[in-house]
XYZ file of C-alpha atoms in Angstrom:
442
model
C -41.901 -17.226 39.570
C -43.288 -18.591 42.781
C -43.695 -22.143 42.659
C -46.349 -24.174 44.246
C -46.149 -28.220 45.702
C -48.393 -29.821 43.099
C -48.371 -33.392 41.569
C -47.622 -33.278 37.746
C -50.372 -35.266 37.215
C -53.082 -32.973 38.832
C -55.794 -31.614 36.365
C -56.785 -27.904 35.338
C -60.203 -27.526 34.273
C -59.462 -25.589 31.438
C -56.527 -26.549 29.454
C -53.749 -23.963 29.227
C -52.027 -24.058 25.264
C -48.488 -24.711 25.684
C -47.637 -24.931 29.093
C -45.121 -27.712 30.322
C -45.144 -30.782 28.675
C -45.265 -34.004 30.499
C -42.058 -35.785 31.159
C -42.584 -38.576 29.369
C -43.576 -37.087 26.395
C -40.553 -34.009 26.887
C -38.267 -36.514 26.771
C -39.623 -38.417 23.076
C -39.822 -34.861 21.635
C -36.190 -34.079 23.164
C -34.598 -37.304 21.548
C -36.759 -37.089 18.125
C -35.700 -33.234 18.053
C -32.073 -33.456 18.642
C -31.875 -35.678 15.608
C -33.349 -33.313 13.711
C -31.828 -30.627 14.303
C -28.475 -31.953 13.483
C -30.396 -33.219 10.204
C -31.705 -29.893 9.469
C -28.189 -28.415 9.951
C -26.825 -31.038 7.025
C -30.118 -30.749 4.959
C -28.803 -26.950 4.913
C -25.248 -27.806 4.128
C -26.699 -30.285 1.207
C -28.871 -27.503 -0.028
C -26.480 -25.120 -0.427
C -23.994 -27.495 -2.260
C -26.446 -28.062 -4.785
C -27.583 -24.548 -5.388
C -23.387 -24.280 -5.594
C -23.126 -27.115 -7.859
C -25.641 -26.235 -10.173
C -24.707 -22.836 -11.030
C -20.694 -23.488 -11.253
C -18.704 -24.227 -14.239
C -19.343 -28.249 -13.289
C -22.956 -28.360 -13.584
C -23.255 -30.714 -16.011
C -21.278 -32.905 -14.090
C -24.354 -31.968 -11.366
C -26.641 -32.788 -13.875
C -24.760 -35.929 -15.191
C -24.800 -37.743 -11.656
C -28.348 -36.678 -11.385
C -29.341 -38.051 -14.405
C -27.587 -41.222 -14.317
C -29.632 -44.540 -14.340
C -29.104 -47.797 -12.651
C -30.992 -50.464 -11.333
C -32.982 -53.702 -12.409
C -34.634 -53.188 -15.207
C -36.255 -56.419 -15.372
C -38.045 -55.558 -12.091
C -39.124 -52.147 -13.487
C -36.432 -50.672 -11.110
C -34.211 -48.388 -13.464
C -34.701 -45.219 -11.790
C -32.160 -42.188 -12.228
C -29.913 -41.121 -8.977
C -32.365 -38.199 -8.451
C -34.813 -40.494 -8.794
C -33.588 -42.967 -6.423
C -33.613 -40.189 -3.732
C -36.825 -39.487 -4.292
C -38.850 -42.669 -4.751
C -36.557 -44.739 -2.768
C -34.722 -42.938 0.105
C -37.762 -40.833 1.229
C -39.663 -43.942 1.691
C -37.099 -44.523 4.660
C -38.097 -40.838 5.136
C -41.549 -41.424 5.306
C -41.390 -44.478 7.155
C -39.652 -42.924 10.173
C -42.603 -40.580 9.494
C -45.558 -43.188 10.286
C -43.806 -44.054 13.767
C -44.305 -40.304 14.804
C -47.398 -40.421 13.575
C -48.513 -44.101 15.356
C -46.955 -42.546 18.649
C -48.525 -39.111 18.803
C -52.117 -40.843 17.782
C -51.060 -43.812 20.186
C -49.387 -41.908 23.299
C -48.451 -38.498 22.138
C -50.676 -35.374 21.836
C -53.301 -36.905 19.167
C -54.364 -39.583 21.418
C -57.275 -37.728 22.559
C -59.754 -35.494 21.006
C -59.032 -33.162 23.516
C -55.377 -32.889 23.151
C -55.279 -33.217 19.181
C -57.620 -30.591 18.908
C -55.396 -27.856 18.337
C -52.959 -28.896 16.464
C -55.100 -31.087 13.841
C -57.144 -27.920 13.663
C -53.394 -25.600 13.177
C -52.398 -28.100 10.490
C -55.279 -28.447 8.629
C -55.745 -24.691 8.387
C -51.714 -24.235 7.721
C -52.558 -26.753 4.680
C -55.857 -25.846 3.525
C -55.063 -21.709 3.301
C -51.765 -21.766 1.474
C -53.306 -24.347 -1.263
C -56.315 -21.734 -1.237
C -54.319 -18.854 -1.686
C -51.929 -20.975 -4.523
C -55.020 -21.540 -6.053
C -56.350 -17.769 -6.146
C -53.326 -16.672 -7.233
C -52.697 -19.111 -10.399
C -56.175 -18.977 -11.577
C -56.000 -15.032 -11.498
C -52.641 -15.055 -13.867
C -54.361 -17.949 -15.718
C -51.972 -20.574 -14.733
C -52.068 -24.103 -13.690
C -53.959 -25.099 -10.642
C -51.794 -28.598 -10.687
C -49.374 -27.041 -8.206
C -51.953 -26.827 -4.995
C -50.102 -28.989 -2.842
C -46.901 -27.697 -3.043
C -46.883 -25.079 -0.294
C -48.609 -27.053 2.236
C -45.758 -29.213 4.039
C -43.798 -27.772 6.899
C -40.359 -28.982 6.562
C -39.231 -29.089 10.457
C -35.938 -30.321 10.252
C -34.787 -27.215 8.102
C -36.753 -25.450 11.050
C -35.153 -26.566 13.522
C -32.029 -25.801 11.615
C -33.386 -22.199 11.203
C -33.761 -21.947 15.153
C -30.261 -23.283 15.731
C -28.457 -21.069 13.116
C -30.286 -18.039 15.007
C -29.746 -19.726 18.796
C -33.300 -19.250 19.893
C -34.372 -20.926 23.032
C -38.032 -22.045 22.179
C -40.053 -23.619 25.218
C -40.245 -27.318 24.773
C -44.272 -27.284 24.529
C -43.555 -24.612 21.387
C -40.914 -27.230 19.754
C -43.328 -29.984 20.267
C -46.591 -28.165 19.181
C -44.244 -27.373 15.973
C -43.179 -31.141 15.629
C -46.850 -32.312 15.986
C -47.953 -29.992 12.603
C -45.016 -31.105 10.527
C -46.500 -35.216 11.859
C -49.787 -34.182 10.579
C -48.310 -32.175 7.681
C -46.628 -35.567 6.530
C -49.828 -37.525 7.166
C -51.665 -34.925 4.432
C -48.663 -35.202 2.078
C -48.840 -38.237 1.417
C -52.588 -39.036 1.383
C -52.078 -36.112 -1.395
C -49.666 -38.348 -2.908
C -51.325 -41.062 -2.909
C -54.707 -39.713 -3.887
C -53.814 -37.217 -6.657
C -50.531 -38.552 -8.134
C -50.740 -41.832 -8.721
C -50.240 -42.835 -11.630
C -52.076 -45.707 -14.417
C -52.463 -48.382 -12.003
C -51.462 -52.219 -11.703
C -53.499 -53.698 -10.040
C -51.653 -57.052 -9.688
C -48.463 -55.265 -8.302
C -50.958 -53.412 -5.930
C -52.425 -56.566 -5.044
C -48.507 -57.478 -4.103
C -48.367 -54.730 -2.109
C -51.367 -54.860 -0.484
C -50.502 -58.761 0.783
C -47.081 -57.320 1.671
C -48.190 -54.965 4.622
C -51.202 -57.498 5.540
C -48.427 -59.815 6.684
C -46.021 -57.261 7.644
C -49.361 -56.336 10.682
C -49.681 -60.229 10.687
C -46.176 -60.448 11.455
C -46.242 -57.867 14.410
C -49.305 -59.304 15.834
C -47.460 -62.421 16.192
C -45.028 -60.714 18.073
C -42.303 -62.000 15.088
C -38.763 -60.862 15.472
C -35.888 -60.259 13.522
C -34.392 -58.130 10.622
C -34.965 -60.906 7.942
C -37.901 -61.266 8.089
C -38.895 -57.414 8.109
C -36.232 -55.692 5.712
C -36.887 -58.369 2.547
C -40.550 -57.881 2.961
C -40.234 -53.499 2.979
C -37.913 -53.765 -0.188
C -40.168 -56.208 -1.702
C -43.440 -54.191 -0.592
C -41.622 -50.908 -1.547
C -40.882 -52.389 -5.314
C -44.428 -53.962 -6.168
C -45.993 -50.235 -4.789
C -43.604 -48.497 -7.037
C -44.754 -50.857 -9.906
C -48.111 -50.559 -9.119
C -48.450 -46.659 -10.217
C -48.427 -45.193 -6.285
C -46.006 -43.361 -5.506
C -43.374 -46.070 -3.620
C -43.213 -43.237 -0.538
C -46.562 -44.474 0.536
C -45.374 -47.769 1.176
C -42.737 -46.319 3.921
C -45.496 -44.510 5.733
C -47.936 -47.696 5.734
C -45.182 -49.998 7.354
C -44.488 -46.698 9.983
C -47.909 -46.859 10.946
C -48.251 -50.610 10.939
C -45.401 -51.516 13.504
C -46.254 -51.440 16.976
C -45.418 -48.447 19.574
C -46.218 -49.928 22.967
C -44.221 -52.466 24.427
C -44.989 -55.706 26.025
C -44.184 -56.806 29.654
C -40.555 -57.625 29.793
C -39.913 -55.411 26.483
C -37.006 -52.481 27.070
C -38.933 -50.544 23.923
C -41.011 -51.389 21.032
C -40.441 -52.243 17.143
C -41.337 -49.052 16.364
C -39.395 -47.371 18.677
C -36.340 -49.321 17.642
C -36.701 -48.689 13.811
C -36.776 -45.240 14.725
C -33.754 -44.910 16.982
C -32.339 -46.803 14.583
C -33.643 -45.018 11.252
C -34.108 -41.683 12.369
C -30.450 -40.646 12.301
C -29.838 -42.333 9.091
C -33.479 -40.552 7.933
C -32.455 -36.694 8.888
C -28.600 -37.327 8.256
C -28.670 -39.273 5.105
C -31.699 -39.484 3.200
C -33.084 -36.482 3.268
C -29.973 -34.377 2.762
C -29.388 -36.691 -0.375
C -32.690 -35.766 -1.728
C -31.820 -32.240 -0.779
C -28.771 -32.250 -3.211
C -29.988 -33.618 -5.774
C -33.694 -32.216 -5.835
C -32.344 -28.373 -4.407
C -30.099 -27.581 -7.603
C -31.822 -24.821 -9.565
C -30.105 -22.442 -11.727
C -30.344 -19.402 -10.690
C -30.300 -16.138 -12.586
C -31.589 -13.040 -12.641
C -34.595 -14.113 -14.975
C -34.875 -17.379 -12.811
C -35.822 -15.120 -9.932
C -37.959 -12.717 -12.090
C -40.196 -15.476 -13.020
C -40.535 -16.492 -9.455
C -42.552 -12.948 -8.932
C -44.374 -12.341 -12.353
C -45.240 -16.481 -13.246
C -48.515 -17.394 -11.905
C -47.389 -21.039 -10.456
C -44.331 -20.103 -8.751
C -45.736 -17.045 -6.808
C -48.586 -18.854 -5.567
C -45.984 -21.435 -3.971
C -44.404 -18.011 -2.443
C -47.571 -16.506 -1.740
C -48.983 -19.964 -0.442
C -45.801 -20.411 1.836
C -45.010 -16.859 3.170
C -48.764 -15.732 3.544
C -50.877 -19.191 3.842
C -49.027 -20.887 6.331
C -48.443 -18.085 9.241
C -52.263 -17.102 8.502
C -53.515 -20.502 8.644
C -51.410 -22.044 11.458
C -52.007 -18.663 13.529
C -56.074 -18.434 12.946
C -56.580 -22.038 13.043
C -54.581 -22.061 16.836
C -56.895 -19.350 17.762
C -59.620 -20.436 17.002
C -59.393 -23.718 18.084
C -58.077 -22.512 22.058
C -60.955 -20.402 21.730
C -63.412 -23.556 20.374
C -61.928 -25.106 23.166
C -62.084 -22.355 25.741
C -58.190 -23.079 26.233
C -56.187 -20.118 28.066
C -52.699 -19.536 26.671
C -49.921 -19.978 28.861
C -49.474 -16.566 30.609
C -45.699 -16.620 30.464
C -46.103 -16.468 26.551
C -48.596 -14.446 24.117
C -50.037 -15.095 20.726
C -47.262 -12.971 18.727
C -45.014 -16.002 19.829
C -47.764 -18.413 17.866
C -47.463 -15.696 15.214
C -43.658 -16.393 15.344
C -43.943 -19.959 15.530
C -46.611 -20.234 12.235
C -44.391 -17.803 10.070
C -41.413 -20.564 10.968
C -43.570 -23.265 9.670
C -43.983 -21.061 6.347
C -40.338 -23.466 6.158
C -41.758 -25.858 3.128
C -38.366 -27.684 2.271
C -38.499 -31.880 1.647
C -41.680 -32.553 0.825
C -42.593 -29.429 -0.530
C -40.058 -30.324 -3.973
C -41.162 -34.256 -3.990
C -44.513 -32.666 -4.645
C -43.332 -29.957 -7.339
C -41.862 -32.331 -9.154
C -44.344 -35.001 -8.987
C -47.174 -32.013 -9.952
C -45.384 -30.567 -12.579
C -43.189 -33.012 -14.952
C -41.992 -30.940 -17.175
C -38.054 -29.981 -16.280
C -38.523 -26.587 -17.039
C -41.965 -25.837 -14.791
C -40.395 -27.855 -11.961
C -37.282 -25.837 -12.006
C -39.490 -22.342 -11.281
C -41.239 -24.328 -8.990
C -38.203 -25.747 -6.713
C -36.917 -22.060 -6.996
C -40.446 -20.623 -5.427
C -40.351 -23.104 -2.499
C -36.072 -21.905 -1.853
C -37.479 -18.238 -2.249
C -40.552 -18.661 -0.139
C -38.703 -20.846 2.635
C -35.870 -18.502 2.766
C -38.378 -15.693 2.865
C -40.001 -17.441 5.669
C -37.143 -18.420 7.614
C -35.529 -14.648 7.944
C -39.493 -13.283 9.309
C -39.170 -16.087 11.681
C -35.481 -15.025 12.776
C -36.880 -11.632 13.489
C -39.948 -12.358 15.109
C -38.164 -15.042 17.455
C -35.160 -13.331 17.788
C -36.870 -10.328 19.593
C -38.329 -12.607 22.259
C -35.393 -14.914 22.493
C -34.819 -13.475 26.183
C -38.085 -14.719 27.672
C -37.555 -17.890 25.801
C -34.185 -18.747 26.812
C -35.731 -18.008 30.829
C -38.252 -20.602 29.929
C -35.884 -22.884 28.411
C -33.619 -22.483 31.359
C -36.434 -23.045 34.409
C -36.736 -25.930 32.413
C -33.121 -27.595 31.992
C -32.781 -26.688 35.922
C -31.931 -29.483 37.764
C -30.054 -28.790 41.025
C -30.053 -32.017 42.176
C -28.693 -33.703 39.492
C -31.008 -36.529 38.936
C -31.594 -36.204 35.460
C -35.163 -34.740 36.242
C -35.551 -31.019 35.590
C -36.488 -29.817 39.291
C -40.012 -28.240 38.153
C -41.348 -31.694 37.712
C -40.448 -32.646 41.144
C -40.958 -29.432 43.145
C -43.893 -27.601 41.325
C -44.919 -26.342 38.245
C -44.389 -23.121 36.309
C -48.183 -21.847 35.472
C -49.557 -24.400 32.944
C -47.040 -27.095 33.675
C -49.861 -29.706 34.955
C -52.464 -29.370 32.150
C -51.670 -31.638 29.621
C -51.749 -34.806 32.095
């Protein structure tokens, strides 16, 4: 392509979707996507052991560790190892969470109404038509409408994983539009969470909690420093949320979104920007991989899978997953670039969108924390977590096709991209010109 001798920072009047992203914000979605990816690559690995584990001759040692309680019991803090993983470690999860969120709202793509546009408007519609379409489906088969939620989370690390395992080159402004939906994904979970499954409430432990994060923001306004002071008031907040009847995940968000993302004079990077390098690898490594193992192990059987097609409940997760997320993610970006009078990116066309919403049809993580928190019977959950494997894997092997058929386009992309001839560590087309698109997004 012929390239023209532009400033990065000039502006288009109409905004072109997914053209090249701006430096600064490549490089955060490089670093926060190489950690997941690596993540998503374990969180496969973890999965797999547990579907392994659970349908071997030493599943009830699966099912033993799973089971087991420790903890303080005096403190209301007996939990079971699966439980552990899920009320505990994801909080960690979910914290890392909030400081994606507080950067794309503070200096990533939601920080205007004009750049969060389209993909608040994607995610919204890639939550709000799967839970429609679980909903349609279980009240037609006369089941429970409890499960709404369940297929509306993207999981992007195991979609990342997806696009490794299939060595696709996606543009970097595709990666990032698909890391800003799972952010606002995350956001919906866990207002979901937090709104429709909490628990009988105590309102003295909430009260606890509450004063926790008002001086964990008093703290950071004060410009405090120091591990000690932050890491015994997060346990402690964490605890007295659990006690209160939230779900102890919401917590981990609320301290995300309460630390600071923009340094001060003199500062090499901010709190928040520290927890995450410093959490995010433990986070997509550690945590959620855990949860994976011991939240993933469903027996599966040939009547197992049956009732994955013929219950009500579980095929509306499928149905919701496979069908609600491509169509919403897909209609809502079109209609919002044409709301918006935004022109596509000519080097790319809408069957890639297509491509990239069937990928987020990838409901993993979140998508089990809230099957098991909407139905707590063992036996419901267990044809639930087996719908959200079925539909994900479903979902994962459309988006290997679709992708995989464009790859060569994407890897040319992906490659004017990476090109850097004079070895500054700054891809040449943000120094030389811009590939058609590359300056909108200033």
């Amino acid at each position: 392509m012929p390239r023209r001798s532009v400033p990065v920072t000039q502006a288009h009047p109409r905004k072109v979707v997914f053209g090249l992203l701006p430096w600064p914000e490549r490089q955060a979605v490089t670093e926060a996507l190489r950690t997941e990816t690596v993540g998503g690559l374990v969180l496969l690995a973890a999965a797999v052991v547990a579907l392994v584990w659970a349908n071997s001759p030493w599943s009830a040692a699966y099912e033993s560790i799973r089971d087991f309680h420790f903890g303080i019991p005096a403190l209301g803090l007996d939990l079971s190892v699966g439980h552990w993983t899920a009320d505990g470690l994801l909080a960690i999860f979910f914290l890392v969470a909030g400081i994606e969120l507080k950067r794309e709202l503070v200096v990533g793509e939601l920080r205007t109404p004009a750049t969060a546009a389209l993909p608040v408007v994607a995610a919204l519609c890639g939550m709000a038509v799967p839970a429609a379409l679980y909903t349609l489906t279980a009240a037609a088969g006369g089941g429970s409408l409890d499960g709404w939620a369940v297929p509306m989370a993207t999981d992007i690390a195991f979609a990342l994983a997806v696009l490794a395992v299939i060595s696709t080159h996606l543009p970097s402004a595709l990666r990032a539009f698909l890391l800003t939906l799972a952010v606002v994904d995350d956001l919906g979970a866990i207002l979901i969470i937090a709104i429709f499954f909490t628990s009988d409430l105590d309102f003295r432990a909430l009260g606890g909690a509450v004063a926790g994060l008002v001086l964990f923001s008093v703290l950071q306004r004060l410009r405090v420093r120091g591990w000690w002071w932050y890491v015994p008031l997060g346990v402690a907040t964490w605890a007295l949320t659990y006690n209160s009847g939230v779900h102890a995940t919401v917590a981990g968000v609320a301290m995300g979104l309460l630390l600071r993302t923009t340094r001060d004079k003199g500062e090499a990077a901010s709190p928040g920007a520290r927890v995450s390098h410093l959490l995010h690898p433990v986070s997509a490594g550690v945590v959620v991989p855990l949860f994976a193992l011991f939240a993933a192990g469903v027996t599966v059987s040939g009547d197992a899978l049956t009732r994955v097609f013929t219950d009500p409940e579980p095929l509306g997760v499928v149905i919701g997953l496979v069908v609600g997320k491509i169509l919403g993610i897909f209609l809502g970006t079109y209609l919002a670039a044409r709301f918006t009078r935004a022109q596509l990116n000519p080097e790319l066309a809408w069957a890639d969108v297509f491509g990239l919403a069937t990928l987020a049809g990838i409901g993993f993580t979140v998508a089990l924390l809230i099957g098991e928190l909407a139905f707590p019977d063992p036996a419901t959950a267990e044809h639930i977590k087996a719908a959200v494997l079925v539909g994900s894997l479903i979902a994962a092997a459309l988006a290997a096709v679709l992708l995989r058929r464009r790859n060569r386009l994407y890897k040319r992309l992906y490659d004017e991209e990476e090109r850097d001839d004079d070895a500054d560590g700054i891809p040449d087309i943000y120094q030389t010109g811009s590939r058609t698109g590359a300056a909108n997004e200033g």
